mmCIF file of C-alpha atoms and ligand atoms in Angstrom:
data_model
loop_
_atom_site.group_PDB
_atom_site.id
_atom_site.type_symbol
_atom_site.label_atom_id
_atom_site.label_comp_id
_atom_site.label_asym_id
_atom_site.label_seq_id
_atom_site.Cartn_x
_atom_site.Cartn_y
_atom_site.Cartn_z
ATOM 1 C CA UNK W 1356 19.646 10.426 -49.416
ATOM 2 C CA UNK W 1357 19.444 10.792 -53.010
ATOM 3 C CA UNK W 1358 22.023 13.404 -54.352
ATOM 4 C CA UNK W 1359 23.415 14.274 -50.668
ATOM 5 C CA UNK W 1360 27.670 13.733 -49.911
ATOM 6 C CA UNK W 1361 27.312 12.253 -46.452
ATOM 7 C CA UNK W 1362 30.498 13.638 -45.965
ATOM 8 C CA UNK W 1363 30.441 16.928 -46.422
ATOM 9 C CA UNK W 1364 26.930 17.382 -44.231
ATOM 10 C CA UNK W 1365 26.462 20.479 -42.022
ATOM 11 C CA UNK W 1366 27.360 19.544 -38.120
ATOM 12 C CA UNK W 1367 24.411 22.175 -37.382
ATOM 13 C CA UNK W 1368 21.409 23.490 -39.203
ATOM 14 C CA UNK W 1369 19.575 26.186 -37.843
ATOM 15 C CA UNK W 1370 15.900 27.376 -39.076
ATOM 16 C CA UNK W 1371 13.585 30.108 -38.708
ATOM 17 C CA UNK W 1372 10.629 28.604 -39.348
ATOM 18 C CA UNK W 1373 8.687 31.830 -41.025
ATOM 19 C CA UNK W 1374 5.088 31.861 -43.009
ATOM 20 C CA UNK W 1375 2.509 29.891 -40.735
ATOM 21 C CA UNK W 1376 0.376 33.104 -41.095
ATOM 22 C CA UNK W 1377 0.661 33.563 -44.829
ATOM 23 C CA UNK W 1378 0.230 30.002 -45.184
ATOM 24 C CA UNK W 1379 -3.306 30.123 -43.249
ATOM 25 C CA UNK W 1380 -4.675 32.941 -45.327
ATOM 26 C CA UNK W 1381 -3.859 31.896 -48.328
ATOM 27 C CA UNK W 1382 -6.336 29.106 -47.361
ATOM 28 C CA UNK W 1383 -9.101 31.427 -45.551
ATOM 29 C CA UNK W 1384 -8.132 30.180 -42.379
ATOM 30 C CA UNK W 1385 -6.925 31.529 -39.092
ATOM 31 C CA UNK W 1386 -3.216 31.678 -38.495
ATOM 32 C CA UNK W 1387 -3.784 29.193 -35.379
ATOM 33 C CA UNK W 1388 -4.051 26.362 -38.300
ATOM 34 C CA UNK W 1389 -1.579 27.788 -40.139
ATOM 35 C CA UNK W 1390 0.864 27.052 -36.343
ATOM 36 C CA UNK W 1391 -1.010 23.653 -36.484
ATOM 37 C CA UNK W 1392 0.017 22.560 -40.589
ATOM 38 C CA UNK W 1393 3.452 23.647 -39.369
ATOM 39 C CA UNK W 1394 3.797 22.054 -36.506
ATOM 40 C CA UNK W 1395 3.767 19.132 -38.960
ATOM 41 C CA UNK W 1396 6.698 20.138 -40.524
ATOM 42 C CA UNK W 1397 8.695 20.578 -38.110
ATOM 43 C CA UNK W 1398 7.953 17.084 -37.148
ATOM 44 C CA UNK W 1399 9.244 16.309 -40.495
ATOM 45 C CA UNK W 1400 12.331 18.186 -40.763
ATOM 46 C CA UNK W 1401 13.176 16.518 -37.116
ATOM 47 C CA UNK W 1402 12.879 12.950 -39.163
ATOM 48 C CA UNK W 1403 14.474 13.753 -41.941
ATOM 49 C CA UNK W 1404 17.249 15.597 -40.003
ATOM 50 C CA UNK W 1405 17.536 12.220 -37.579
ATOM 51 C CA UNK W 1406 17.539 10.097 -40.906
ATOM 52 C CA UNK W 1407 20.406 11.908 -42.543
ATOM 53 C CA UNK W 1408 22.637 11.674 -39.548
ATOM 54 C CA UNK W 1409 22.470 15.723 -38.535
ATOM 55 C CA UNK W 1410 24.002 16.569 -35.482
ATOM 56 C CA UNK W 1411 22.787 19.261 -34.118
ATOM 57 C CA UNK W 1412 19.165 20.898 -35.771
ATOM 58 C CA UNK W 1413 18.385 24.425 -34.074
ATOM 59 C CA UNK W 1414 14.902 25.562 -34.448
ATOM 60 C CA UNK W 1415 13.296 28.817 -33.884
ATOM 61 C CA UNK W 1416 9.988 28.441 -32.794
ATOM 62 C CA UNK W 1417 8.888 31.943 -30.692
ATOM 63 C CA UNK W 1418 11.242 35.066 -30.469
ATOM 64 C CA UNK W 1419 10.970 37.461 -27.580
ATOM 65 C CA UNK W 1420 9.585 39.793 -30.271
ATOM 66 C CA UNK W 1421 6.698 37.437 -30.908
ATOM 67 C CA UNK W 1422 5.659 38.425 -27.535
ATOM 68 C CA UNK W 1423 3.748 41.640 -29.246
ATOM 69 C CA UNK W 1424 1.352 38.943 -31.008
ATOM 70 C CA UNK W 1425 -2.458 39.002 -29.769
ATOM 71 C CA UNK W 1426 -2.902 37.406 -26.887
ATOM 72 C CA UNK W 1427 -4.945 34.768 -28.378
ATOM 73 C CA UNK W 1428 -2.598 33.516 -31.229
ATOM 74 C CA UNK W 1429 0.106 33.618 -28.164
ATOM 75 C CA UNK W 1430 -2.229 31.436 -26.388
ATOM 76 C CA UNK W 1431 -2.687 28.956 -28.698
ATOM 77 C CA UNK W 1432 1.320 28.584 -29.766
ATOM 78 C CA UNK W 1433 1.714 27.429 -26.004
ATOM 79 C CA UNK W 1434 -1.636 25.032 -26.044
ATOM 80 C CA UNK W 1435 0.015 23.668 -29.847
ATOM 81 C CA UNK W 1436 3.457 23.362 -27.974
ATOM 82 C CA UNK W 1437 2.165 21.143 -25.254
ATOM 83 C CA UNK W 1438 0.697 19.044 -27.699
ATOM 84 C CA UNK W 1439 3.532 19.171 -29.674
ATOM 85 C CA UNK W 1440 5.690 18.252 -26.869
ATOM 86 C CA UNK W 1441 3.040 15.504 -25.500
ATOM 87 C CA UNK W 1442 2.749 14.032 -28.972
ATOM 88 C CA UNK W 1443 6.315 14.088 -30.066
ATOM 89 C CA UNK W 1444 7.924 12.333 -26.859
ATOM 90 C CA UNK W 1445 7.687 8.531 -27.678
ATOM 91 C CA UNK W 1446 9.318 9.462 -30.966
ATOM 92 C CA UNK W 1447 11.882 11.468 -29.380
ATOM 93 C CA UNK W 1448 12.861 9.367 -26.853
ATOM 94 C CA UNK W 1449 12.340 5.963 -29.153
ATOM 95 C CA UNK W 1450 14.585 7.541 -32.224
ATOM 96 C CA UNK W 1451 17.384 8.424 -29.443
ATOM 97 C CA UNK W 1452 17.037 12.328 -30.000
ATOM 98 C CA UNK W 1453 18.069 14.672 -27.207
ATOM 99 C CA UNK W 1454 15.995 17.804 -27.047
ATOM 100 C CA UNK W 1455 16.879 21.213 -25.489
ATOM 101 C CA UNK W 1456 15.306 24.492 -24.774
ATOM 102 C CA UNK W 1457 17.484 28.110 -26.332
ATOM 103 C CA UNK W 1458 15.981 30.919 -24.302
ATOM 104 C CA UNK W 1459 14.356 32.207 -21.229
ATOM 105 C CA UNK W 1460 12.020 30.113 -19.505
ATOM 106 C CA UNK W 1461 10.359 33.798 -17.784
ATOM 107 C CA UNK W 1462 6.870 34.519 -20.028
ATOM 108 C CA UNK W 1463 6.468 30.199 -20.936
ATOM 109 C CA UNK W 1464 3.153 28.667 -18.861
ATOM 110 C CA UNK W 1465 4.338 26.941 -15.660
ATOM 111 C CA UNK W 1466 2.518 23.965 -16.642
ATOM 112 C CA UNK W 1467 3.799 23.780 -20.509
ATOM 113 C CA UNK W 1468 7.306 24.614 -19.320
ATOM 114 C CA UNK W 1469 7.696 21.826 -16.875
ATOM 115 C CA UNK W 1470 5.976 18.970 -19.556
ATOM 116 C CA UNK W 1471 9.326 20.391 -21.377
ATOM 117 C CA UNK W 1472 11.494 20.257 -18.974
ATOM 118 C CA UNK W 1473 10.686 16.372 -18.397
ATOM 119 C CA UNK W 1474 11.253 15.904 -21.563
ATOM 120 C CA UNK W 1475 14.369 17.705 -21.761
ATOM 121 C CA UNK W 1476 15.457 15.134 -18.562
ATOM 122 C CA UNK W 1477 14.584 12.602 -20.308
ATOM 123 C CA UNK W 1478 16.028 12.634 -23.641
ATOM 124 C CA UNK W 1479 19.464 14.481 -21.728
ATOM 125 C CA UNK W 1480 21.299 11.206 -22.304
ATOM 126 C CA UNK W 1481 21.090 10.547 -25.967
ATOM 127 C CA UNK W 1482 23.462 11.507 -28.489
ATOM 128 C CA UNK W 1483 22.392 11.000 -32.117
ATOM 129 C CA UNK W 1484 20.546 14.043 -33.080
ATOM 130 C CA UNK W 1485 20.086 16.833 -30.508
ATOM 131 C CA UNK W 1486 17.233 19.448 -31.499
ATOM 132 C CA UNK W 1487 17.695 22.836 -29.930
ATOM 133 C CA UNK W 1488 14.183 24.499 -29.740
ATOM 134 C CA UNK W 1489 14.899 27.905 -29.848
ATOM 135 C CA UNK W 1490 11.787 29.663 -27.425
ATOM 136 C CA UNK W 1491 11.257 32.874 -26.171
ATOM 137 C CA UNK W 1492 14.861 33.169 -27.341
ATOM 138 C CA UNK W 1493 16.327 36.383 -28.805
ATOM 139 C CA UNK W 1494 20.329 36.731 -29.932
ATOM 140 C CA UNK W 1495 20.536 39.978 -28.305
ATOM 141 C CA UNK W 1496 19.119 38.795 -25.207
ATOM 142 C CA UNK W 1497 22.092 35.835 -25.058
ATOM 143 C CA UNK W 1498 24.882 38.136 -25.508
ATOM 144 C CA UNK W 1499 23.790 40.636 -22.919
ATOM 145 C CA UNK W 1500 23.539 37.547 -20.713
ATOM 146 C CA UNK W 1501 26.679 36.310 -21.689
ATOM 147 C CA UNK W 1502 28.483 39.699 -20.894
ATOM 148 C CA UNK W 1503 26.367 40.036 -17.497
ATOM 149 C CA UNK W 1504 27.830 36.549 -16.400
ATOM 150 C CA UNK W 1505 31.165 37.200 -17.428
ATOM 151 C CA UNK W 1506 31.205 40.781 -15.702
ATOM 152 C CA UNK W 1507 29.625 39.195 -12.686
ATOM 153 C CA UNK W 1508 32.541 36.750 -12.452
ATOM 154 C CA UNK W 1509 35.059 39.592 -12.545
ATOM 155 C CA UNK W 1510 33.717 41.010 -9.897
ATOM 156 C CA UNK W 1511 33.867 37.809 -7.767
ATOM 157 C CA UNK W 1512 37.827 37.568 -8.436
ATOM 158 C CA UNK W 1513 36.920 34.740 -11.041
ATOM 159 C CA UNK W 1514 37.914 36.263 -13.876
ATOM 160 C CA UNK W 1515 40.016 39.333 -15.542
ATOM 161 C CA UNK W 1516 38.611 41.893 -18.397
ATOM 162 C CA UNK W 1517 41.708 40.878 -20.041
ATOM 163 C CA UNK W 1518 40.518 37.283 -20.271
ATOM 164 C CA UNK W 1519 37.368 38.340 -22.700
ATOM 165 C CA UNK W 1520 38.430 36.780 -25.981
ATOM 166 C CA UNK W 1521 35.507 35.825 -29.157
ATOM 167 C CA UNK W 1522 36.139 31.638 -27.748
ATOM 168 C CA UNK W 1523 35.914 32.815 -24.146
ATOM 169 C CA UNK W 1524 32.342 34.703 -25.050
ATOM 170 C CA UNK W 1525 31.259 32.231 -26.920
ATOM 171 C CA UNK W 1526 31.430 29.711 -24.165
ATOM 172 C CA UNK W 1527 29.548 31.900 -21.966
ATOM 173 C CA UNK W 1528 26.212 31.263 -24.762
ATOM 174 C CA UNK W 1529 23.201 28.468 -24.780
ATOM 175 C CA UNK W 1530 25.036 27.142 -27.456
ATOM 176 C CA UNK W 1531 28.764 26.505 -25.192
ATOM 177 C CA UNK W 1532 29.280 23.055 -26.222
ATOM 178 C CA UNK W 1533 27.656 22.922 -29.815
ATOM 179 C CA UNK W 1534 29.409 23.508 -33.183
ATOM 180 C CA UNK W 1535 28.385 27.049 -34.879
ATOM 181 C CA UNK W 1536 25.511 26.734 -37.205
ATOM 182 C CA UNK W 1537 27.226 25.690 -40.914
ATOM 183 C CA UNK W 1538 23.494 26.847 -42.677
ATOM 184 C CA UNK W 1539 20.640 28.709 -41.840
ATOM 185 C CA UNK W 1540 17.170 28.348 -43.375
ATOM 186 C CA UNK W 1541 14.545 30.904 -43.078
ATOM 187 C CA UNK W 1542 11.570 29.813 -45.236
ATOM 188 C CA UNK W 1543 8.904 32.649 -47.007
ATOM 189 C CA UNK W 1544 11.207 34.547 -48.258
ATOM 190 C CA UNK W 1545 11.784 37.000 -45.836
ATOM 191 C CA UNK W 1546 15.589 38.334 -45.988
ATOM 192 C CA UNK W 1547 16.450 38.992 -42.115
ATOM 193 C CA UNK W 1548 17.897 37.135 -39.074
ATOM 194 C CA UNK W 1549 14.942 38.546 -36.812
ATOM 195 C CA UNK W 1550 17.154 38.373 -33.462
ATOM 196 C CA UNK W 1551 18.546 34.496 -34.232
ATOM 197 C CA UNK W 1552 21.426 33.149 -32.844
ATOM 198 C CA UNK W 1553 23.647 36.396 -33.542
ATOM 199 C CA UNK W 1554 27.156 35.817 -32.632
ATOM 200 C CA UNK W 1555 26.576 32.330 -33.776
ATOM 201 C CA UNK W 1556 26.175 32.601 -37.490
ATOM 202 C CA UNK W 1557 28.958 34.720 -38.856
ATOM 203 C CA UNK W 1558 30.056 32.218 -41.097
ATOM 204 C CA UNK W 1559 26.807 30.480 -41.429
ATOM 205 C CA UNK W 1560 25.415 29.741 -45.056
ATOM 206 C CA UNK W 1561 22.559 31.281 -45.542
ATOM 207 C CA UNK W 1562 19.656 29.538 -47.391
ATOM 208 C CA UNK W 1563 16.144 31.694 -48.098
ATOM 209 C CA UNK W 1564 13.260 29.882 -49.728
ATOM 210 C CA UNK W 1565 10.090 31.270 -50.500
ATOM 211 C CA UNK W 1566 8.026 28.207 -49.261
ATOM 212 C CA UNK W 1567 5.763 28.587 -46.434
ATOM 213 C CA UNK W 1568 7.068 26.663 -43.313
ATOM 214 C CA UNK W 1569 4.093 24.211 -43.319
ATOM 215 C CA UNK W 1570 4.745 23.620 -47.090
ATOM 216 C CA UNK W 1571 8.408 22.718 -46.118
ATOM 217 C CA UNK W 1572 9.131 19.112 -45.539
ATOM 218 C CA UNK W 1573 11.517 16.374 -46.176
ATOM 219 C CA UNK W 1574 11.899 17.395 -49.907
ATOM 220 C CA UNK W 1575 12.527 20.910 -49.247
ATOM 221 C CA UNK W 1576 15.291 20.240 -46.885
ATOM 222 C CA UNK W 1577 16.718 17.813 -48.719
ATOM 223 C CA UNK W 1578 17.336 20.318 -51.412
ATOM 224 C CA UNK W 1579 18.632 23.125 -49.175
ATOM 225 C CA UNK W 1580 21.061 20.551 -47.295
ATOM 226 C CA UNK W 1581 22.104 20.208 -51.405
ATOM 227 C CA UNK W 1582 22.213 23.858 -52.192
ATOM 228 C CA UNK W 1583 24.530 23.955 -48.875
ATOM 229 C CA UNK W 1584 26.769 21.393 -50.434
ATOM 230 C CA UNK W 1585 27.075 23.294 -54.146
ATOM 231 C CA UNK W 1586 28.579 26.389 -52.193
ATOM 232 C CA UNK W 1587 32.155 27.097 -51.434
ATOM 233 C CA UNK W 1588 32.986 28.193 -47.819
ATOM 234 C CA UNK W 1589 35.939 30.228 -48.036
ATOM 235 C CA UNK W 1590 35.908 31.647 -44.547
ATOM 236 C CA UNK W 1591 38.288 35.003 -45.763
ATOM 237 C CA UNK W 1592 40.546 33.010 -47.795
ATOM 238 C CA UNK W 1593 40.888 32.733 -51.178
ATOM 239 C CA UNK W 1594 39.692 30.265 -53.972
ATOM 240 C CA UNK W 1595 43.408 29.240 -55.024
ATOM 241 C CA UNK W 1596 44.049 29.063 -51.133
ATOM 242 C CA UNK W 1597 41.006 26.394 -50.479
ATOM 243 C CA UNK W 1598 42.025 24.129 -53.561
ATOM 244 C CA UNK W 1599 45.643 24.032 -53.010
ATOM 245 C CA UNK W 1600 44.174 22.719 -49.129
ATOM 246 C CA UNK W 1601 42.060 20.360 -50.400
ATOM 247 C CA UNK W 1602 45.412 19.091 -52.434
ATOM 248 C CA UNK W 1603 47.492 18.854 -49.662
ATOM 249 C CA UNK W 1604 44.940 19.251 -46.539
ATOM 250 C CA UNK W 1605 46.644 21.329 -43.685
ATOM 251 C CA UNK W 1606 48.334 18.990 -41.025
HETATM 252 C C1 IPE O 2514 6.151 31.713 -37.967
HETATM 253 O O1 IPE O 2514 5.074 32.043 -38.760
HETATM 254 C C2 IPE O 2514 5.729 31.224 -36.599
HETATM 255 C C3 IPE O 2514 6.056 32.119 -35.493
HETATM 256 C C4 IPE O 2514 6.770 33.203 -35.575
HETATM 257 C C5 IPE O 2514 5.534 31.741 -34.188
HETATM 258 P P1 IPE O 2514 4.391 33.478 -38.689
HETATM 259 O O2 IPE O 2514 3.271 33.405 -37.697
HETATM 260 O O3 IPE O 2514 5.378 34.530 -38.439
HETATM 261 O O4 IPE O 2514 3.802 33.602 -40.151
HETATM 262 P P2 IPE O 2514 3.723 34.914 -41.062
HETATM 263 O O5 IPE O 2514 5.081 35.506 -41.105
HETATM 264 O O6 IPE O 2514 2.729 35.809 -40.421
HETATM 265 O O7 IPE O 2514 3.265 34.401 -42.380
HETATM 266 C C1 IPE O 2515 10.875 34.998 -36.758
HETATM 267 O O1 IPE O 2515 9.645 35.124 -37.396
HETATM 268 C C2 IPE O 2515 10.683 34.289 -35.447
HETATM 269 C C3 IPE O 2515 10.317 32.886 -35.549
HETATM 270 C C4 IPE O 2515 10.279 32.172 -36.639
HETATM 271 C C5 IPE O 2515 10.017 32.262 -34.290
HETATM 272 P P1 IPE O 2515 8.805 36.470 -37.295
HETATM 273 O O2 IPE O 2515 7.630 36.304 -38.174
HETATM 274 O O3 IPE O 2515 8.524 36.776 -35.869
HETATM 275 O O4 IPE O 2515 9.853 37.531 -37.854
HETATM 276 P P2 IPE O 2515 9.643 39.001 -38.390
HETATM 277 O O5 IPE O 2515 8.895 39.755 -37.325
HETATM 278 O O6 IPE O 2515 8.840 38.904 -39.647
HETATM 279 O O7 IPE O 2515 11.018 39.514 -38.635
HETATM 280 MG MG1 MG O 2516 6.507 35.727 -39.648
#
């Protein structure tokens, strides 16, 4: 990909995929279209992720904020996602790209949540790409779960208070066996985190355009994963520290 160092590509990109509603009315339409031009996109951004060689892509599709929408618009997210879901699986399962579900499954149509399920099954094995679609998720929500296990645990005899470390919590989120996030998009400009994957980006990059999400496609990405790769992650150290590593790399 044109003006992209394969080797120095995020392991995990996270997006919140913001503007669908901004994007409609600039157009006169109803923000349903403006879920249906973006479901597009993130069509696109799944491509262009598999095409790169991501490894993990983490999008965040419906918070458990968005419950507080009208009833219709929530409605027709859960009609699009069926579609979405009905639509996308050849491609999934012919590109080799495993698909997961972040979040509670409480609130999600019986009927929509079991097409994803199967699809879930039936992508579990692959291992190029693996696209976490984040849904009726919230970061608060994971933590508290997280801590609710854990404390449940200690009082079985499994485990000791002492035992709670940052790695130990960590291993008790969705995201146990994945890398951290290494960028997050949010697209329209908005400057929050909006409840996303919390604990998980505290050393994320953090990448804010102010194109709509249905206006963001291959391009677009392409020149955030680029912006990504102009920064310097310095993770507390210092700028001396990180070039005298990359001189004689740490054994
Ligand atoms: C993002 O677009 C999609 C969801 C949160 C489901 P919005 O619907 O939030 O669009 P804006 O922010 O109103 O433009
Ligand atoms: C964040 O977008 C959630 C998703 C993209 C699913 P929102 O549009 O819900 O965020 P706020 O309410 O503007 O922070
Ligand atoms: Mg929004």
């Amino acid at each position: 990909m044109e003006g992209l160092d394969p080797e120095r590509l995020p392991r995990h990109v996270a997006i919140i995929m913001d503007g669908n509603g901004r994007w409609a009315k600039k157009r006169l339409l109803n923000r349903v279209a403006g879920h249906e031009a973006g479901a597009e996109s993130v069509r696109a951004v799944i491509e262009t992720a598999r095409k790169i060689g991501l490894s993990y892509l983490t999008l965040y599709a419906f918070s458990k904020e968005n419950w507080q929408r009208p009833e219709k618009e929530i409605q027709a997210l859960w009609q699009l996602f069926r579609r979405f879901v009905r639509s996308e699986r050849p491609r999934m399962i012919e590109n080799e790209i495993r698909v997961r579900h972040m979040g509670d499954s409480d609130g999600i149509p019986q009927d929509v949540y079991a097409e994803f399920q199967a699809l879930i099954r039936d992508t579990a094995h692959f291992d190029k790409l693996t696209v976490n679609l984040a849904l009726n998720y919230g970061g608060r929500h994971e933590i508290a779960q997280a801590a609710r296990r854990f404390a449940e645990e200690v009082r079985a005899g499994l485990r000791a208070p002492e035992e709670m470390t940052p790695e130990v919590l960590g291993s008790y989120l969705m995201t146990a066996d994945m890398p951290d996030p290494d960028l997050v998009i949010r697209t329209s400009g908005e400057c929050r985190v909006s409840n996303f994957l919390l604990w998980q980006i505290a050393y994320a990059e953090l990448y804010i355009t102010d194109t709509l999400w249905p206006d963001f496609r291959e391009a677009e990405f392409v020149e955030a994963l680029r912006e990504y790769q102009r920064r310097e992650r310095r993770f507390g150290k210092t700028s001396e520290q990180l070039s005298e590593e990359r001189l004689a790399p740490p054994v």
